[in-house]
PDB file of C-alpha atoms in Angstrom:
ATOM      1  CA  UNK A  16      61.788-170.455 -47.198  1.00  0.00           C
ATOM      2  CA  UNK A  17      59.137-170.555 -49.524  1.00  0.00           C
ATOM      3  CA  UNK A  18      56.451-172.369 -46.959  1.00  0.00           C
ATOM      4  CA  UNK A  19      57.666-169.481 -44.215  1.00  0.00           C
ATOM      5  CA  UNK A  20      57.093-166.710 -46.411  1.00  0.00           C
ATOM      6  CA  UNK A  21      53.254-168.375 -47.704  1.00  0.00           C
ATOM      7  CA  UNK A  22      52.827-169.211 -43.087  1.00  0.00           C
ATOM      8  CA  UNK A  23      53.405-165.336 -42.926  1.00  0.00           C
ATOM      9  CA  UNK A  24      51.275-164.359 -45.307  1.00  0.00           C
ATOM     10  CA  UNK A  25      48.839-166.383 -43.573  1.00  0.00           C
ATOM     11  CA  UNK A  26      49.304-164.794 -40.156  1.00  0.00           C
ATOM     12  CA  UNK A  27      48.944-161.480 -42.045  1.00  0.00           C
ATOM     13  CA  UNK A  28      45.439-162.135 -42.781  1.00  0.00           C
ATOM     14  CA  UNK A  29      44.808-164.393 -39.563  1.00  0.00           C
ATOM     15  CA  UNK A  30      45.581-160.712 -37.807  1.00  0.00           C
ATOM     16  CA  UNK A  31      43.835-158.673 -40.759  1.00  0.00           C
ATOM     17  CA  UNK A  32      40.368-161.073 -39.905  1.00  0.00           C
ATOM     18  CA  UNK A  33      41.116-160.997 -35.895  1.00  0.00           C
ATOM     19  CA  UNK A  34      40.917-157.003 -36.547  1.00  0.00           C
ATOM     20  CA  UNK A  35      37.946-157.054 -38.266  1.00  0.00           C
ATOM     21  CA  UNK A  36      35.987-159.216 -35.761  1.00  0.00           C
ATOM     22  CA  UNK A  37      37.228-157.010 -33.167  1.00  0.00           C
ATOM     23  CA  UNK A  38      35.386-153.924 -34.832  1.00  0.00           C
ATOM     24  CA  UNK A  39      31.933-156.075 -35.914  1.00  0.00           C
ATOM     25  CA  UNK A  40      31.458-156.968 -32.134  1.00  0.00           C
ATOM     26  CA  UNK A  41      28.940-154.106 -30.636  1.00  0.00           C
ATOM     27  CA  UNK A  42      30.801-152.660 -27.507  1.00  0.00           C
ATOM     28  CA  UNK A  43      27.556-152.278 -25.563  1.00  0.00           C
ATOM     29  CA  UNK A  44      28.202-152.117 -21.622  1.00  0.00           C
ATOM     30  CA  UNK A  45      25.115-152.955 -19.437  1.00  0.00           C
ATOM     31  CA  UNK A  46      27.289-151.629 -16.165  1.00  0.00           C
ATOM     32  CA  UNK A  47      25.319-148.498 -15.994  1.00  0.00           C
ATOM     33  CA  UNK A  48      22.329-149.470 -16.492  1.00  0.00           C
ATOM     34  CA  UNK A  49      22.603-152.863 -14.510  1.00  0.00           C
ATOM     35  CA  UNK A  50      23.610-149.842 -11.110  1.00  0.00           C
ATOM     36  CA  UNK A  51      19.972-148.188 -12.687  1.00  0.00           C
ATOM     37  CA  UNK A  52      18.382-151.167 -12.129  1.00  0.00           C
ATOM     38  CA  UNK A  53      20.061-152.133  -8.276  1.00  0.00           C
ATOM     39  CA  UNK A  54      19.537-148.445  -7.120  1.00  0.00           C
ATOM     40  CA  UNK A  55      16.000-148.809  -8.311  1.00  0.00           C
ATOM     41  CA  UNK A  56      15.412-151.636  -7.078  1.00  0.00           C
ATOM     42  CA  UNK A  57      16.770-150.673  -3.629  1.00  0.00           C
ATOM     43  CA  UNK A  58      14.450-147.509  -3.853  1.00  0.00           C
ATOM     44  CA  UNK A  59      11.342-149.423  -4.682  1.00  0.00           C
ATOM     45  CA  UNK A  60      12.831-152.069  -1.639  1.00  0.00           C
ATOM     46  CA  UNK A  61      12.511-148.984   0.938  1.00  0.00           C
ATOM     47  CA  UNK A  62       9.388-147.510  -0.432  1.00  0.00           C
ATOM     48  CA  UNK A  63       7.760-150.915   0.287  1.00  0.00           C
ATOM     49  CA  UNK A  64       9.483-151.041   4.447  1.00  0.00           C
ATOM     50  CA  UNK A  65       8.295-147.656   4.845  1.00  0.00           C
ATOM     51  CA  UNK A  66       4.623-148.424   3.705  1.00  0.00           C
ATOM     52  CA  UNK A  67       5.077-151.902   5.552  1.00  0.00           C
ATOM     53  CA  UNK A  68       5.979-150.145   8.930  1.00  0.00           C
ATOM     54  CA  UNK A  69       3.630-147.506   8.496  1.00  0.00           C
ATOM     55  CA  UNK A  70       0.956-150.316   8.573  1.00  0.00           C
ATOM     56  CA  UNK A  71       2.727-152.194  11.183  1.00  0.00           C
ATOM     57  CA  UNK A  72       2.774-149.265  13.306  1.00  0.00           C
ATOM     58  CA  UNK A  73      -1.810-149.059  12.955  1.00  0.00           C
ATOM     59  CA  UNK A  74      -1.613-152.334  14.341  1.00  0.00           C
ATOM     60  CA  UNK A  75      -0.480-151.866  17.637  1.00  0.00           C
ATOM     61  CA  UNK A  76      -2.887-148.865  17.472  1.00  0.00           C
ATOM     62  CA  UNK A  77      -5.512-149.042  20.609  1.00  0.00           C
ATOM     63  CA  UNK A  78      -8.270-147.496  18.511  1.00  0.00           C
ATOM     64  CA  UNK A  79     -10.379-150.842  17.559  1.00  0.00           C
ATOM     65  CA  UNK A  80     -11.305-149.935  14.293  1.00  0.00           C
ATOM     66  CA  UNK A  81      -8.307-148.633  13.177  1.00  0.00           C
ATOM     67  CA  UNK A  82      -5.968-151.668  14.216  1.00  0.00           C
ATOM     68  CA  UNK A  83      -8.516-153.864  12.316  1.00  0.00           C
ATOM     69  CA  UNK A  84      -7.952-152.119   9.305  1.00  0.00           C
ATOM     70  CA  UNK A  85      -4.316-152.106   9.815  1.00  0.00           C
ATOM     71  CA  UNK A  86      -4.515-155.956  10.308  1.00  0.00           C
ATOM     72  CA  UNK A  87      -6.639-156.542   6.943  1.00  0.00           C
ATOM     73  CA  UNK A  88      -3.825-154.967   5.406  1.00  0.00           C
ATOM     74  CA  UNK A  89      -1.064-156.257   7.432  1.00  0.00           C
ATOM     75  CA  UNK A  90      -2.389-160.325   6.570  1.00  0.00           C
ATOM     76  CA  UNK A  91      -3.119-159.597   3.187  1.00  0.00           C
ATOM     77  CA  UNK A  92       0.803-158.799   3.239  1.00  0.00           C
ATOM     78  CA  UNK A  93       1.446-161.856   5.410  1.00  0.00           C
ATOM     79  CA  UNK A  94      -0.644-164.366   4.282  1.00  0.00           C
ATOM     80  CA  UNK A  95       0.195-163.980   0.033  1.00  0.00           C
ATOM     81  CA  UNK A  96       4.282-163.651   0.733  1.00  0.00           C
ATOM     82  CA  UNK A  97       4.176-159.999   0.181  1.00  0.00           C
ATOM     83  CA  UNK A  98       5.460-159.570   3.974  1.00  0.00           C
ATOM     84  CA  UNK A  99       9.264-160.185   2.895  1.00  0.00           C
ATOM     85  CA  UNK A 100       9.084-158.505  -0.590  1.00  0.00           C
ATOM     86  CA  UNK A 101      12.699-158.362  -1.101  1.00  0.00           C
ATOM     87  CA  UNK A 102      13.470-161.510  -0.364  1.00  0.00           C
ATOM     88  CA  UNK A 103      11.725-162.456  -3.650  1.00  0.00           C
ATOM     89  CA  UNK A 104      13.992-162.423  -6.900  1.00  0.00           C
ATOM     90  CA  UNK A 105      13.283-159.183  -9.033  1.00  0.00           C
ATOM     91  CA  UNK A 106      10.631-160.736 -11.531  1.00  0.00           C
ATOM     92  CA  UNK A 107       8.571-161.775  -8.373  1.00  0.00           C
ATOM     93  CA  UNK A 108       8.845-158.929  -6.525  1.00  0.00           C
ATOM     94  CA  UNK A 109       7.146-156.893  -9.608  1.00  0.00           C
ATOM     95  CA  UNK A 110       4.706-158.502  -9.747  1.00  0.00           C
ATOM     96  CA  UNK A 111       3.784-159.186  -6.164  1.00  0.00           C
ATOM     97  CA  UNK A 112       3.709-155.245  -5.969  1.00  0.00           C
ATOM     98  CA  UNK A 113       1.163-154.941  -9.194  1.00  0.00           C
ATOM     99  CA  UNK A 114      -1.157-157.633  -7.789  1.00  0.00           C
ATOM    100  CA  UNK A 115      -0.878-155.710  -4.237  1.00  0.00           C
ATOM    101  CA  UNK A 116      -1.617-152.581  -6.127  1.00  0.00           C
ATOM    102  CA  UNK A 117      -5.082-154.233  -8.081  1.00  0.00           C
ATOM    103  CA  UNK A 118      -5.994-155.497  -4.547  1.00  0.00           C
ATOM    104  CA  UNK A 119      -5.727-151.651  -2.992  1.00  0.00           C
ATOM    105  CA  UNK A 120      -8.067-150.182  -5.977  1.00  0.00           C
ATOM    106  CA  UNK A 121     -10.793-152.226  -4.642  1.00  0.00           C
ATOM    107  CA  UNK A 122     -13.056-153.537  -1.700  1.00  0.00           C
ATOM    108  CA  UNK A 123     -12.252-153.533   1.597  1.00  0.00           C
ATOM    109  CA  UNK A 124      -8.604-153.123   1.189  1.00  0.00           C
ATOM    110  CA  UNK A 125      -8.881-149.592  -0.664  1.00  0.00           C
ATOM    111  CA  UNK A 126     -11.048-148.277   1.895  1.00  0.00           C
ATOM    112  CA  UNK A 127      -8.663-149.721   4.879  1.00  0.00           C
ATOM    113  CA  UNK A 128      -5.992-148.266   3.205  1.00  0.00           C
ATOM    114  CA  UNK A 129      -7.506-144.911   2.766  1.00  0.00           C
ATOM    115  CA  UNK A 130      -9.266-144.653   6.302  1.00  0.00           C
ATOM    116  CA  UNK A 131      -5.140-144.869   7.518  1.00  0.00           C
ATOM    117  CA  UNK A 132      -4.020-142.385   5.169  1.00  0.00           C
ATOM    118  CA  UNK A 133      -1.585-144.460   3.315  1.00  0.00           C
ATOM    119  CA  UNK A 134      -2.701-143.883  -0.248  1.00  0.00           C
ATOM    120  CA  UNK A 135       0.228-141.985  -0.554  1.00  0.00           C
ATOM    121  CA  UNK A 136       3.010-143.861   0.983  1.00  0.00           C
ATOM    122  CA  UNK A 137       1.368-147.054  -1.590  1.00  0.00           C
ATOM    123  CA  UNK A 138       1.826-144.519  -4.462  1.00  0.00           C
ATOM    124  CA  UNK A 139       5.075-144.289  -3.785  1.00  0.00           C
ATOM    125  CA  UNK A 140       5.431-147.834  -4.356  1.00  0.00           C
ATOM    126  CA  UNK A 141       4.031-147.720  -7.624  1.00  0.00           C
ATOM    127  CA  UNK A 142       6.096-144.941  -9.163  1.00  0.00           C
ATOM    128  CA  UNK A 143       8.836-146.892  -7.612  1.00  0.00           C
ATOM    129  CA  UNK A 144       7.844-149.768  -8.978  1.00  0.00           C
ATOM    130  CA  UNK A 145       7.194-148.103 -12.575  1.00  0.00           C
ATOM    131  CA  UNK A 146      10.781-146.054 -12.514  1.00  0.00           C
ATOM    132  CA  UNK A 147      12.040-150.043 -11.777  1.00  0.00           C
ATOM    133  CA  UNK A 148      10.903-150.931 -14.822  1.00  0.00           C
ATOM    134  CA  UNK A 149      11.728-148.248 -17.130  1.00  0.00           C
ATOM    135  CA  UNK A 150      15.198-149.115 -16.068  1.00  0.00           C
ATOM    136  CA  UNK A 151      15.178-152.674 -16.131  1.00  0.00           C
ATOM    137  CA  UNK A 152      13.335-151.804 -19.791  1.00  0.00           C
ATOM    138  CA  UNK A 153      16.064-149.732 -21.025  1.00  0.00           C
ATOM    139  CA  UNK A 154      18.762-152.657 -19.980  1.00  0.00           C
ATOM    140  CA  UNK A 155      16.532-155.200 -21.957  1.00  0.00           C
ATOM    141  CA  UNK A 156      17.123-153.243 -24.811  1.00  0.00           C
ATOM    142  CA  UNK A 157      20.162-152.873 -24.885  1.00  0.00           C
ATOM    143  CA  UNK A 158      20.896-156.428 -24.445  1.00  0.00           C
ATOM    144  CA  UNK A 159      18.768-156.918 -27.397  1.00  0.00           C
ATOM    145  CA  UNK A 160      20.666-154.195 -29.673  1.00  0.00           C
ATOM    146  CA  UNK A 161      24.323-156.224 -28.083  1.00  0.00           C
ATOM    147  CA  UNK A 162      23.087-159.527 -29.428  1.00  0.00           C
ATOM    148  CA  UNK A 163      22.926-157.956 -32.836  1.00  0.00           C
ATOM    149  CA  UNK A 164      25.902-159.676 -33.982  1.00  0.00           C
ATOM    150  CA  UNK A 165      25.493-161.050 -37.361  1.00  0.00           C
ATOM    151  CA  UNK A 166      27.989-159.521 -39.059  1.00  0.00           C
ATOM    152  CA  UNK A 167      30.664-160.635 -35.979  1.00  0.00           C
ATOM    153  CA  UNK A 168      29.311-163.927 -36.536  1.00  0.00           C
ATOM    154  CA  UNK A 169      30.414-164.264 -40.375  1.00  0.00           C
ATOM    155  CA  UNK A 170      33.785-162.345 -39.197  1.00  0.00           C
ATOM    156  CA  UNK A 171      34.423-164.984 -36.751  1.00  0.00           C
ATOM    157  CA  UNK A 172      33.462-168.102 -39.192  1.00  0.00           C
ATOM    158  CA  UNK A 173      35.816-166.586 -41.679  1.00  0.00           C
ATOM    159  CA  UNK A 174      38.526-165.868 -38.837  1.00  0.00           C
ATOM    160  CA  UNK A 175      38.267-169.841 -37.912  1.00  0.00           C
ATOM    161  CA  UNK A 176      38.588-170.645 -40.997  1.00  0.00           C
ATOM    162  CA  UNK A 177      41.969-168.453 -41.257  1.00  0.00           C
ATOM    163  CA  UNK A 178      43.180-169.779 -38.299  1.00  0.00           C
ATOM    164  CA  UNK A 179      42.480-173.226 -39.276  1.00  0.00           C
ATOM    165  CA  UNK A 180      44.628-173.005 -42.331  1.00  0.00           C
ATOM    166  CA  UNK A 181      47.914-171.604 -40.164  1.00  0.00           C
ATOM    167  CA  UNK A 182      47.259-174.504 -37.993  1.00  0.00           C
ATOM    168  CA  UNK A 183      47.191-176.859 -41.120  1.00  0.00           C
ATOM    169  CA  UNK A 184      50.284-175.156 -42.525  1.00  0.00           C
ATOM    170  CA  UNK A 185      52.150-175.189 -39.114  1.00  0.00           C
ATOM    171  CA  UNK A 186      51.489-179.051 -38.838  1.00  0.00           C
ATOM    172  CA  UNK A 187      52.967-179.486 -42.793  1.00  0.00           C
ATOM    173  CA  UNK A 188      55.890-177.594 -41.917  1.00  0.00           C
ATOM    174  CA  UNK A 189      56.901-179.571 -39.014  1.00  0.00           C
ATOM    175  CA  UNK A 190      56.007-182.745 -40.636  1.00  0.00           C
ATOM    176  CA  UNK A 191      58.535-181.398 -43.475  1.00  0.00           C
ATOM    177  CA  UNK A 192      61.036-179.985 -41.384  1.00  0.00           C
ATOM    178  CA  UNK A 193      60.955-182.091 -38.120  1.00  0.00           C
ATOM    179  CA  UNK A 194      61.480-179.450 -35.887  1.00  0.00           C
ATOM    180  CA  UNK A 195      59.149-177.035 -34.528  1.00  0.00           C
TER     181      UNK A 195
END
């Protein structure tokens, strides 16, 4: 009677420490913001086929001068990778479009791509690209503020320790008593 009453008591604060772990754990959910970061990564997936086709579509064009800009453009894509942009995992894809984007500021490339007008379907890219990251920024830090789990982690030490101690006590009883 005496070791039931002192296994209850025991239970009593197993529960009373099982509570309080319960609150110190941050309830953060990333399921929004991991849809922010799909969506806007299918946005900046469709910007880039759009200015892709556009480009493809200067190639077939019978105009000399226009198809060879088309095709600087169109084996810069090929030749680096950049052809199959989604394909590449999320990281990659980044910053395959911010190396594309240094490589249309400058030379030959920026004036192909502004002889076929597509300065603006590339900009589209880019604030695609940017809105990408502001998401995948704002999910970053959020996993950052979750991990912030000190306090859970002395809860749960403390909670082991508990639970250690009704295991100890369960094990003396049935060494004492035989039975279950």
């Amino acid at each position: 009677g005496v070791h039931n009453a002192k296994l209850k008591g025991m239970l009593v604060g197993l529960s009373l420490a099982m509570t309080e772990l319960d609150g110190a754990i941050p309830k953060i959910s990333l399921k929004g913001e991991t849809r922010s970061v799909r969506e806007n990564d299918d946005h900046r997936d469709g910007e880039f086929l759009t200015f892709r086709t556009f480009i493809e579509a200067f190639t077939h064009s019978r105009n000399l001068t226009i198809r060879e800009q088309a095709m600087l453009i169109y084996d810069t894509l090929k030749s680096n990778g950049y052809y199959t942009l989604n394909s590449l995992p999320l990281k990659e894809e980044s910053t395959a479009i911010r190396t594309l984007d240094e490589l249309f500021k400058v030379g030959r490339l920026a004036d192909a791509l502004t002889a076929l007008n597509g300065k603006t379907l590339w900009q589209n890219v880019v604030v695609a690209q940017e809105e990408f990251d502001g998401a995948k920024t704002n999910r970053s830090e959020l996993e950052v503020a979750e991990d912030a789990g000190d306090a859970a982690f002395l809860v749960a030490k403390r909670a082991k320790a508990k639970c250690a101690e009704v295991f100890e006590m369960v094990e003396a009883l049935y060494m004492v008593e035989g039975k279950a």
